[in-house]
Structure formats: structure tokens, C-alpha cells
Coordinates of C-alpha atoms in Angstrom, one line a residue:
M1 CA -32.8 71.0 8.0
N2 CA -29.5 69.1 8.6
L3 CA -29.5 65.5 9.5
G4 CA -29.4 66.1 13.3
Q5 CA -32.4 68.5 13.1
Q6 CA -34.3 65.9 10.9
L7 CA -33.8 63.3 13.7
S8 CA -34.8 65.8 16.4
F9 CA -37.9 66.8 14.4
L10 CA -39.1 63.1 14.2
I11 CA -38.5 62.4 17.8
K12 CA -40.2 65.6 19.0
N13 CA -43.3 65.1 16.7
T14 CA -43.8 61.4 17.6
P15 CA -47.4 61.1 18.9
I16 CA -48.1 59.1 22.0
I17 CA -48.1 55.5 21.0
R18 CA -51.2 53.5 21.6
D19 CA -50.6 50.5 19.3
P20 CA -51.3 47.4 21.6
Q21 CA -48.3 45.4 20.2
V22 CA -45.9 48.2 20.7
I23 CA -47.1 49.0 24.2
N24 CA -46.9 45.3 25.1
C25 CA -43.3 45.2 24.0
A26 CA -42.6 48.3 26.2
I27 CA -44.3 46.8 29.1
N28 CA -42.3 43.6 28.8
G29 CA -39.1 45.7 28.7
V30 CA -40.0 47.6 31.8
T31 CA -41.0 44.4 33.6
D32 CA -37.6 42.8 32.6
Y33 CA -35.7 45.9 33.7
F34 CA -37.2 45.7 37.2
A35 CA -36.4 42.0 37.4
C36 CA -32.8 42.6 36.4
S37 CA -32.4 45.5 38.8
L38 CA -33.9 43.8 41.8
Q39 CA -32.1 40.6 41.2
A40 CA -28.8 42.4 41.4
C41 CA -29.5 44.8 44.4
H42 CA -27.4 42.8 46.9
E43 CA -24.5 42.1 44.7
D44 CA -21.0 43.0 46.2
D45 CA -20.2 45.4 43.3
V46 CA -23.6 47.1 43.7
Q47 CA -23.0 47.6 47.3
K48 CA -19.6 49.1 46.7
L49 CA -21.1 51.7 44.4
L50 CA -23.9 52.3 46.9
A51 CA -21.2 53.1 49.4
W52 CA -19.6 55.6 47.0
V53 CA -23.0 57.3 46.4
A54 CA -23.6 57.7 50.2
D55 CA -20.1 59.1 50.6
E56 CA -20.6 61.7 47.9
G57 CA -24.0 62.8 49.3
G58 CA -26.3 65.4 47.6
N59 CA -30.0 66.3 47.3
A60 CA -32.4 63.4 47.7
R61 CA -34.5 63.6 44.6
A62 CA -34.4 60.4 42.5
W63 CA -34.9 56.7 43.4
L64 CA -32.2 54.1 43.7
I65 CA -34.2 51.0 42.8
G66 CA -34.2 48.3 45.4
Q67 CA -32.2 50.3 47.8
K68 CA -35.0 52.4 49.7
K69 CA -33.0 55.5 49.1
L70 CA -33.3 58.8 47.2
V71 CA -30.2 60.5 45.8
T72 CA -29.4 63.0 43.1
A73 CA -30.6 62.4 39.6
R74 CA -27.0 61.9 38.2
Q75 CA -26.2 59.4 41.0
A76 CA -29.5 57.5 40.4
A77 CA -28.9 57.2 36.6
L78 CA -25.3 56.0 37.3
F79 CA -26.2 53.6 39.9
N80 CA -29.5 52.2 38.4
G81 CA -27.7 51.7 35.0
F82 CA -24.9 49.8 36.8
Q83 CA -27.3 47.7 38.8
A84 CA -29.6 46.8 35.9
H85 CA -26.6 45.6 33.9
C86 CA -24.6 44.2 36.7
L87 CA -25.4 40.5 36.2
D88 CA -25.5 40.8 32.3
Y89 CA -29.1 39.7 32.8
D90 CA -30.8 42.6 31.0
D91 CA -32.2 42.7 27.5
V92 CA -30.2 43.3 24.3
H93 CA -31.1 44.4 20.8
S94 CA -29.5 42.9 17.7
D95 CA -29.2 46.2 15.8
V96 CA -27.6 47.9 18.7
R97 CA -25.3 45.0 19.7
G98 CA -25.8 46.3 23.2
H99 CA -28.2 46.7 26.1
P100 CA -30.9 49.4 25.6
S101 CA -33.1 49.3 28.6
S102 CA -30.5 49.4 31.3
V103 CA -29.6 52.7 29.9
I104 CA -32.7 54.3 28.6
L105 CA -35.0 53.3 31.6
S106 CA -32.4 54.2 34.2
A107 CA -32.1 57.7 32.6
L108 CA -35.9 58.2 32.4
I109 CA -36.5 57.0 35.9
A110 CA -33.6 59.1 37.3
S111 CA -35.1 62.2 35.6
V112 CA -38.2 62.1 37.8
R113 CA -38.1 64.5 40.7
L114 CA -39.8 62.6 43.5
D115 CA -39.4 65.8 45.7
N116 CA -41.5 67.8 43.3
V117 CA -45.1 67.3 44.3
K118 CA -46.3 69.4 41.3
Q119 CA -44.7 67.1 38.7
K120 CA -47.1 64.8 36.9
I121 CA -45.9 62.5 34.1
D122 CA -48.4 60.6 32.0
G123 CA -47.4 56.8 31.9
R124 CA -48.3 56.7 28.2
R125 CA -45.7 59.4 27.4
F126 CA -43.1 57.6 29.5
L127 CA -43.7 54.3 27.5
T128 CA -43.4 56.3 24.2
A129 CA -40.2 57.8 25.4
Y130 CA -38.9 54.4 26.2
V131 CA -39.7 53.3 22.6
G132 CA -36.9 55.6 21.9
V133 CA -34.9 52.4 21.8
E134 CA -35.5 53.3 18.1
V135 CA -32.7 56.0 18.2
M136 CA -30.2 53.6 19.7
A137 CA -31.2 50.8 17.2
R138 CA -31.1 53.1 14.1
L139 CA -27.7 54.4 15.1
G140 CA -26.5 50.8 15.8
K141 CA -27.8 49.7 12.4
S142 CA -25.8 52.5 10.8
V143 CA -22.4 51.9 12.6
N144 CA -22.4 48.2 13.1
P145 CA -20.7 45.7 12.8
E146 CA -17.6 47.8 12.3
H147 CA -18.2 50.0 15.3
Y148 CA -18.6 47.1 17.7
E149 CA -15.9 44.9 16.2
K150 CA -13.4 47.8 16.3
G151 CA -13.8 47.7 20.1
W152 CA -16.4 50.3 21.1
H153 CA -19.0 49.1 23.7
A154 CA -22.3 50.1 21.9
T155 CA -24.2 50.2 25.2
I156 CA -22.5 53.4 26.2
T157 CA -21.5 55.0 22.9
L158 CA -25.1 54.7 21.5
G159 CA -27.0 54.5 24.7
G160 CA -26.3 58.0 26.1
I161 CA -27.6 59.6 22.9
A162 CA -30.8 57.4 22.9
A163 CA -31.4 58.1 26.6
T164 CA -31.0 61.8 26.1
A165 CA -33.6 61.7 23.3
A166 CA -35.9 59.8 25.6
I167 CA -35.7 62.4 28.4
C168 CA -36.1 65.3 26.1
Y169 CA -39.2 63.7 24.5
L170 CA -40.6 62.9 28.0
Y171 CA -40.5 66.5 29.1
D172 CA -40.9 68.1 25.6
E173 CA -37.6 70.0 25.9
P174 CA -37.0 72.7 23.4
F175 CA -33.2 72.0 23.0
L176 CA -33.3 68.4 21.8
S177 CA -30.9 68.8 18.9
Q178 CA -28.3 70.5 21.2
A179 CA -28.8 67.7 23.9
L180 CA -28.1 65.1 21.3
A181 CA -24.8 66.9 20.5
L182 CA -23.9 67.3 24.1
S183 CA -24.5 63.6 24.9
A184 CA -22.7 62.5 21.6
T185 CA -19.6 64.3 22.7
Q186 CA -19.4 62.2 25.9
A187 CA -19.6 58.8 24.1
S188 CA -16.8 56.5 24.9
G189 CA -16.3 53.0 26.3
M190 CA -14.1 50.0 25.3
R191 CA -15.2 46.4 25.0
L192 CA -11.8 45.6 26.3
L193 CA -13.3 46.0 29.8
M194 CA -15.8 43.2 29.4
G195 CA -15.4 40.7 32.2
T196 CA -14.9 43.5 34.7
P197 CA -17.3 45.6 36.7
I198 CA -16.5 48.6 34.4
K199 CA -18.5 46.9 31.6
F200 CA -21.6 47.3 33.9
L201 CA -20.6 50.9 34.8
H202 CA -20.8 51.8 31.1
A203 CA -24.6 51.4 31.2
G204 CA -24.7 53.8 34.3
L205 CA -22.4 56.3 32.6
A206 CA -24.5 56.4 29.5
A207 CA -27.6 57.1 31.6
Q208 CA -25.7 59.7 33.6
H209 CA -24.5 61.4 30.3
A210 CA -28.2 61.8 29.4
I211 CA -29.2 63.3 32.8
Q212 CA -26.3 65.8 32.8
S213 CA -26.7 66.8 29.2
V214 CA -30.3 67.8 29.9
E215 CA -29.6 69.4 33.2
W216 CA -26.7 71.5 31.8
L217 CA -28.9 72.8 28.9
R218 CA -31.6 73.6 31.4
V219 CA -29.2 76.0 33.2
G220 CA -28.2 77.7 29.9
I221 CA -25.0 75.9 28.8
D222 CA -25.6 75.5 25.1
A223 CA -24.2 73.1 22.4
D224 CA -25.7 74.4 19.2
Q225 CA -24.0 72.0 16.7
N226 CA -25.2 69.2 14.4
F227 CA -24.1 66.1 16.0
L228 CA -24.5 64.3 12.6
D229 CA -22.2 66.7 10.8
D230 CA -20.9 65.1 7.6
K231 CA -17.2 65.5 8.3
L232 CA -16.9 65.9 12.2
G233 CA -20.1 64.4 13.5
F234 CA -20.8 61.2 15.5
L235 CA -21.3 58.9 12.6
A236 CA -18.2 60.3 10.8
I237 CA -16.1 59.5 13.8
Y238 CA -17.6 56.3 15.2
G239 CA -19.1 54.9 12.0
Q240 CA -18.8 55.0 8.4
G241 CA -20.3 58.4 7.8
N242 CA -23.9 59.4 7.4
T243 CA -24.6 57.4 4.3
H244 CA -26.0 54.4 6.0
F245 CA -28.1 56.3 8.6
D246 CA -31.7 55.8 7.6
L247 CA -34.6 57.9 8.9
S248 CA -37.2 56.7 6.5
H249 CA -40.4 55.0 7.6
W250 CA -40.1 56.4 11.1
G251 CA -42.9 54.9 13.2
D252 CA -44.1 52.4 10.6
V253 CA -42.6 49.5 12.5
W254 CA -40.8 50.3 15.7
K255 CA -37.4 48.7 16.4
I256 CA -38.7 47.6 19.9
V257 CA -41.1 45.3 18.0
E258 CA -39.0 44.3 15.0
P259 CA -36.4 42.9 15.3
G260 CA -37.4 43.4 19.0
L261 CA -35.8 43.1 22.4
W262 CA -34.0 40.0 23.3
F263 CA -34.6 38.9 26.9
K264 CA -32.4 36.6 29.1
N265 CA -32.8 34.2 31.9
Y266 CA -29.0 33.7 32.2
S267 CA -26.1 35.8 33.4
Y268 CA -23.9 35.8 30.4
C269 CA -23.5 37.5 27.0
S270 CA -26.3 36.8 24.6
A271 CA -23.6 36.0 21.9
A272 CA -22.9 32.8 24.0
A273 CA -26.5 31.8 24.1
Y274 CA -26.1 30.0 20.9
V275 CA -23.3 28.0 22.5
A276 CA -25.1 27.3 25.6
D277 CA -28.3 26.1 23.9
A278 CA -26.2 23.8 21.6
G279 CA -24.1 22.6 24.6
Q280 CA -27.2 21.6 26.5
L281 CA -28.5 19.6 23.6
L282 CA -25.2 17.9 23.1
Y283 CA -25.1 16.9 26.8
K284 CA -28.3 15.0 26.3
E285 CA -27.0 13.1 23.2
P286 CA -26.9 9.3 23.8
D287 CA -23.4 9.0 22.4
F288 CA -22.0 11.9 24.5
D289 CA -19.4 10.7 27.0
L290 CA -17.2 13.3 28.5
D291 CA -14.4 10.9 29.2
N292 CA -14.4 9.9 25.5
V293 CA -14.1 13.5 24.1
S294 CA -11.1 14.0 21.9
D295 CA -11.5 17.7 20.8
I296 CA -14.3 20.2 20.1
T297 CA -14.8 22.7 17.3
I298 CA -17.1 25.7 17.7
Y299 CA -18.0 27.2 14.4
F300 CA -19.2 30.9 14.4
V301 CA -21.1 32.4 11.4
P302 CA -20.5 35.0 10.2
S303 CA -16.8 35.7 11.1
N304 CA -16.5 38.0 14.1
S305 CA -20.0 37.1 15.3
D306 CA -18.1 36.1 18.4
A307 CA -16.6 39.5 18.8
A308 CA -18.1 39.9 22.2
L309 CA -16.8 36.6 23.5
I310 CA -13.3 38.0 24.1
Y311 CA -12.0 35.3 26.5
K312 CA -10.8 32.0 25.0
T313 CA -8.9 31.0 28.1
P314 CA -10.6 32.9 31.0
S315 CA -9.0 32.5 34.5
L316 CA -11.9 34.0 36.5
A317 CA -15.5 32.9 36.3
Q318 CA -16.8 36.5 35.7
Q319 CA -14.7 36.6 32.6
G320 CA -16.6 33.5 31.6
R321 CA -19.6 35.6 30.8
F322 CA -17.8 36.5 27.6
S323 CA -16.3 33.1 26.8
A324 CA -17.8 30.5 24.5
E325 CA -15.3 27.9 25.9
Y326 CA -16.3 28.4 29.6
I327 CA -20.0 28.3 28.9
L328 CA -19.7 25.2 26.7
A329 CA -17.6 23.5 29.4
L330 CA -20.2 24.2 32.0
T331 CA -23.0 22.7 29.9
L332 CA -21.0 19.6 28.9
L333 CA -20.0 19.0 32.6
G334 CA -23.8 19.2 33.5
L335 CA -23.3 22.2 35.7
P336 CA -26.1 24.8 36.1
L337 CA -25.6 28.1 34.3
S338 CA -26.5 29.9 37.6
F339 CA -25.4 33.4 38.8
E340 CA -22.8 31.6 41.1
Q341 CA -21.0 30.3 38.0
F342 CA -20.0 33.9 37.1
S343 CA -18.6 35.3 40.2
S344 CA -15.1 36.6 40.8
K345 CA -13.8 33.3 41.8
P346 CA -11.0 31.4 39.8
I347 CA -12.1 28.8 37.3
P348 CA -11.5 25.2 38.5
C349 CA -8.9 23.0 36.9
E350 CA -11.5 20.5 35.6
I351 CA -13.2 23.2 33.5
K352 CA -9.9 24.6 32.3
Q353 CA -8.8 21.2 31.0
L354 CA -12.0 20.8 29.0
M355 CA -11.6 24.3 27.6
K356 CA -8.2 23.3 26.3
K357 CA -9.9 20.7 23.9
M358 CA -11.9 23.5 22.2
T359 CA -11.0 25.6 19.1
R360 CA -12.9 28.3 17.3
S361 CA -13.4 28.2 13.5
Y362 CA -15.1 30.3 10.9
Q363 CA -14.6 27.9 8.0
I364 CA -18.1 26.9 7.2
Q365 CA -20.4 27.9 4.3
L366 CA -23.9 26.6 5.3
A367 CA -26.9 29.0 4.7
P368 CA -28.4 30.6 7.9
H369 CA -32.0 30.1 8.9
P370 CA -34.2 32.7 7.3
D371 CA -35.1 34.1 10.7
A372 CA -31.5 34.2 12.0
Y373 CA -30.4 37.6 13.3
N374 CA -27.9 39.1 10.9
G375 CA -27.4 35.6 9.5
R376 CA -25.8 34.3 12.7
Y377 CA -25.6 30.7 13.8
V378 CA -23.3 28.4 15.8
I379 CA -22.4 24.8 15.1
I380 CA -20.5 22.7 17.6
D381 CA -18.7 19.5 16.6
I382 CA -17.6 17.1 19.3
F383 CA -15.1 14.5 18.1
L384 CA -14.9 11.3 20.3
K385 CA -11.9 9.1 20.8
N386 CA -13.8 6.1 19.2
G387 CA -13.9 8.1 15.9
K388 CA -17.5 9.2 16.1
K389 CA -18.7 12.8 15.9
I390 CA -21.7 14.4 17.4
S391 CA -22.9 17.8 16.3
Q392 CA -25.5 20.5 17.2
R393 CA -26.6 23.7 15.4
V394 CA -28.4 26.7 16.8
D395 CA -29.7 29.6 14.7
I396 CA -32.3 31.1 17.0
P397 CA -31.6 30.9 20.8
K398 CA -34.2 30.8 23.5
G399 CA -35.1 34.3 24.6
S400 CA -34.5 35.9 21.3
P401 CA -37.5 37.6 19.7
K402 CA -38.2 34.8 17.2
N403 CA -38.0 32.3 20.1
P404 CA -39.3 34.2 23.0
Y405 CA -40.1 33.5 26.7
S406 CA -43.7 33.1 27.5
Q407 CA -45.5 35.8 29.7
S408 CA -45.5 33.3 32.6
E409 CA -41.7 32.9 32.3
M410 CA -41.3 36.7 32.2
S411 CA -43.4 37.0 35.4
L412 CA -41.3 34.2 37.0
K413 CA -38.2 36.2 36.4
L414 CA -39.6 39.1 38.2
L415 CA -41.0 36.9 41.0
S416 CA -37.5 35.4 41.5
A417 CA -36.0 38.8 41.9
V418 CA -38.8 40.3 44.1
K419 CA -39.3 37.1 46.2
D420 CA -42.8 38.0 47.3
K421 CA -45.9 37.0 45.3
S422 CA -48.2 39.8 46.3
K423 CA -45.6 42.6 45.7
T424 CA -44.7 41.0 42.3
A425 CA -48.4 40.9 41.3
R426 CA -49.0 44.6 42.4
L427 CA -45.8 45.6 40.5
L428 CA -46.9 43.8 37.3
T429 CA -50.4 45.4 37.5
D430 CA -48.9 48.9 38.0
I431 CA -46.5 48.5 35.2
Q432 CA -49.4 47.6 32.9
Q433 CA -51.4 50.6 34.2
L434 CA -48.8 52.9 32.8
A435 CA -50.4 52.2 29.5
T436 CA -53.5 53.8 30.7
G437 CA -51.9 56.9 31.9
L438 CA -50.9 56.0 35.5
D439 CA -48.7 58.9 36.8
L440 CA -45.1 57.9 36.6
R441 CA -44.1 60.0 39.6
Q442 CA -46.7 58.3 41.8
F443 CA -45.8 55.0 40.5
L444 CA -42.1 55.4 41.4
L445 CA -43.0 57.1 44.8
S446 CA -45.2 54.2 45.8
Y447 CA -42.3 51.8 45.4
S448 CA -39.3 53.9 46.5
F449 CA -39.3 52.6 50.1
T450 CA -41.1 49.3 49.6
L451 CA -39.0 47.5 47.0

């Protein structure tokens, strides 16, 4: 078997996962996905895309989460992926350097034909398909950091392939290796567009690539090629070749467990979480006095670990999601890191003036914490006009797998999105019931016009 066929064989022959630890991680991911989607359902950009979907029209088959509306599967995948990622509130994975659930779960949910009364889908198979985060993480481990640092947005370049694998597993499709090739040839997406709504569209496009790859193959369009060809395959083009792509120990420890999903209760890039945590600690320092600040140095380790933070002098608050300087300025000014701080409005002069005092540096050689992801950490030094220096270091930000939110914090995130205690409790119960075989179609149908 060639490498693409080996991957397809492993995916197709993965048994239904029953390990409680793995299933709990999957349930947390599904819970967080609904929290992120429902929190964003009234956002202006979401409503603009909703208007486009309505104008395009089509057969009512798949659920638009939070919109009480059925549309085509491709529209649902595009819309739900965009919505789930719209606030940059959704989970990330350190191997991927991107957002797996907004793509994979959007594609899986969009694939379910709610107009087909005969279709039944075991919730346990759905959760196992979602553990297909494995495909995205293994590809990410192979191509990164070069792939990401070169300018590719891994959420779309890797996400479409992983989502395609998940759909094919869910329905036990016979053409998995062809589907992987068809989704791989659609991979694109530039990090240049971070700080614009197109960044969120990338998650939707990746989910849509998966849907249409499977649908085209179902009608007989074929793509019989090895997408991991040594010379012209995906890893040869987007990575450093097949050498670093490791398929060993498949299923021994799933990537959704280790290193695990990184959940967020904030609306900015997880690369800035180090800065935010350090900034909030600095704000509480007894010696900190904003009027006495001379200059500030932000140290990133390793070099290029700030690659996602592309705006050093943002002009719009939405660009600030990807700016260490903006987020640090908010924390040092004592401002909340709320959704409103990342809207499309211009950044106030007070914040701009504080950002001008900040510089980034990579000239530091301290050892990382043993549990630090990819050896990453941030140190912030604040130099005061009286000659003093105050400093903070963060290696493991809150919400990351080694410093996770509690179950109650996860539930509160969902409650803040649903805004109804009884509906939240019912949704949490039903998500957990997927692990006992609750029919996925019935689960989605029961919420399609109530959430």
C-alpha cells in the first residue's frame, strides 16, 4: 500500500472508541463547539453570510446552528464553520496550529440529512469520527512549524482533509482514499487574512470542501490518486515531504487526549493567551504604575512563536485579536478582554500610545517549562521611569490542556451562549447521551428549531 492507502486503511478500520477518557475529551469538544456557535449567531458578519445563504436558496436538508433554518449541506458546512470560528472563541490544537472542531464538527453535522427519515447515525460512531482530529494533528505535526510560518492557515489547509476523513468514516464510504485526494487538492488559505472575516470563512470553506468532496464521489466523479505521493503529493507541496509523517502507534494515545484540545474563554488568538495572562498578573503588581512606564519588552520563545500575532500596530480592534501589543495594552489599562474589545471599531488613541512603548524580542535563552507546548513561553519586562523593572513569565496559559478549565467553567461557557438554564442542561445531557448511542439525526432534529 502507498502512504495514502495506509492512512485510509487505519481510518477505515478504527473501531468505535469506548475509552472513557477519549470520549470525555470528545464530549467537551462538542460542548465547546455549540457554545462558540451559539455565542456568535447574532454577530453582524454571521447575519451577512446568512443573507447570502438565503439569497442562494436550495434544498432544505441540513441545520444552520442557532438560526432555526435548514439549507443545503454545502451551505450548512460553510455557514456553521464560519459561525463557530467567527469570534475566535473556538478550540485549538498545538500540533495543528489551528482550529479543528469548527471545521470537523461543522462538516459532520452538515452531512446529516435531516429530511431523510430513514437515516440513523449512532452517536458513538459520530464521536469516533470527531476523534478524527487525529488526522489533522498528525498532518500538522508533519508540516509545522514551517507550513504555518510560511503563511498557510492550517485551519483550512489541514482541516478539509481531516473533515473529509471524518465524514467518510461516519458513513463507512468505500472511496476514502479518493476523497482525501479530492479534499487535498482544494487546500488553500493565507494567514495574511487574519484580522478580517475571511479568516473565519476559512473554517467554513474547509468544512465545505469535505462535504463537496464526498458528494462528488457519491455521484461518480473520481479522484484515484495517492494524495501523499512522494513527489507531487500534499506533504511534498505544503510540507517537507513524507519523511516526517508518522502513522505509527495509531490509536494508542489519541491526539484529542494528548496533547489535547485547548479551550478558550476569550475572543483572541491563543498565541496571545501567554501575553494576556502575563499582562493581568503585571497589572496586579504593587509596583505597577501606568504613568510611570518607560518601555515594555515582550520576549517570545522560540523565535516565530508569535507568527500568528501579525499586527504590531493594529488600527482596528478586530485586528487586535492577532496583536500581542493590543492585548497587553488592554490588560495594563485594566480593560476587560470582552467580545466588544475586538469589534471592527478603530483603536482609541490611549491604547495606541501605550502600544508604542512596546517592542518584541527573541533574545532570551532560558529553558522552557517541561510541560510547555513546543517549548513555548512568554516573558514581559516593564521598565519604569524610576529605574525599576517588573517582570512576568507564562509557560502554560489558562485553558490549555495542562492548565484546563473545570467542567463547571465549560458549562458556564455554554450557558452564557444559550442564555437559558433549562435548555443548557438539556443540551449538555443530550451531548453526553451521544456516548451511549443516541441517534445523531434525532439529536440534531430536536434542536434545529429550538436553538
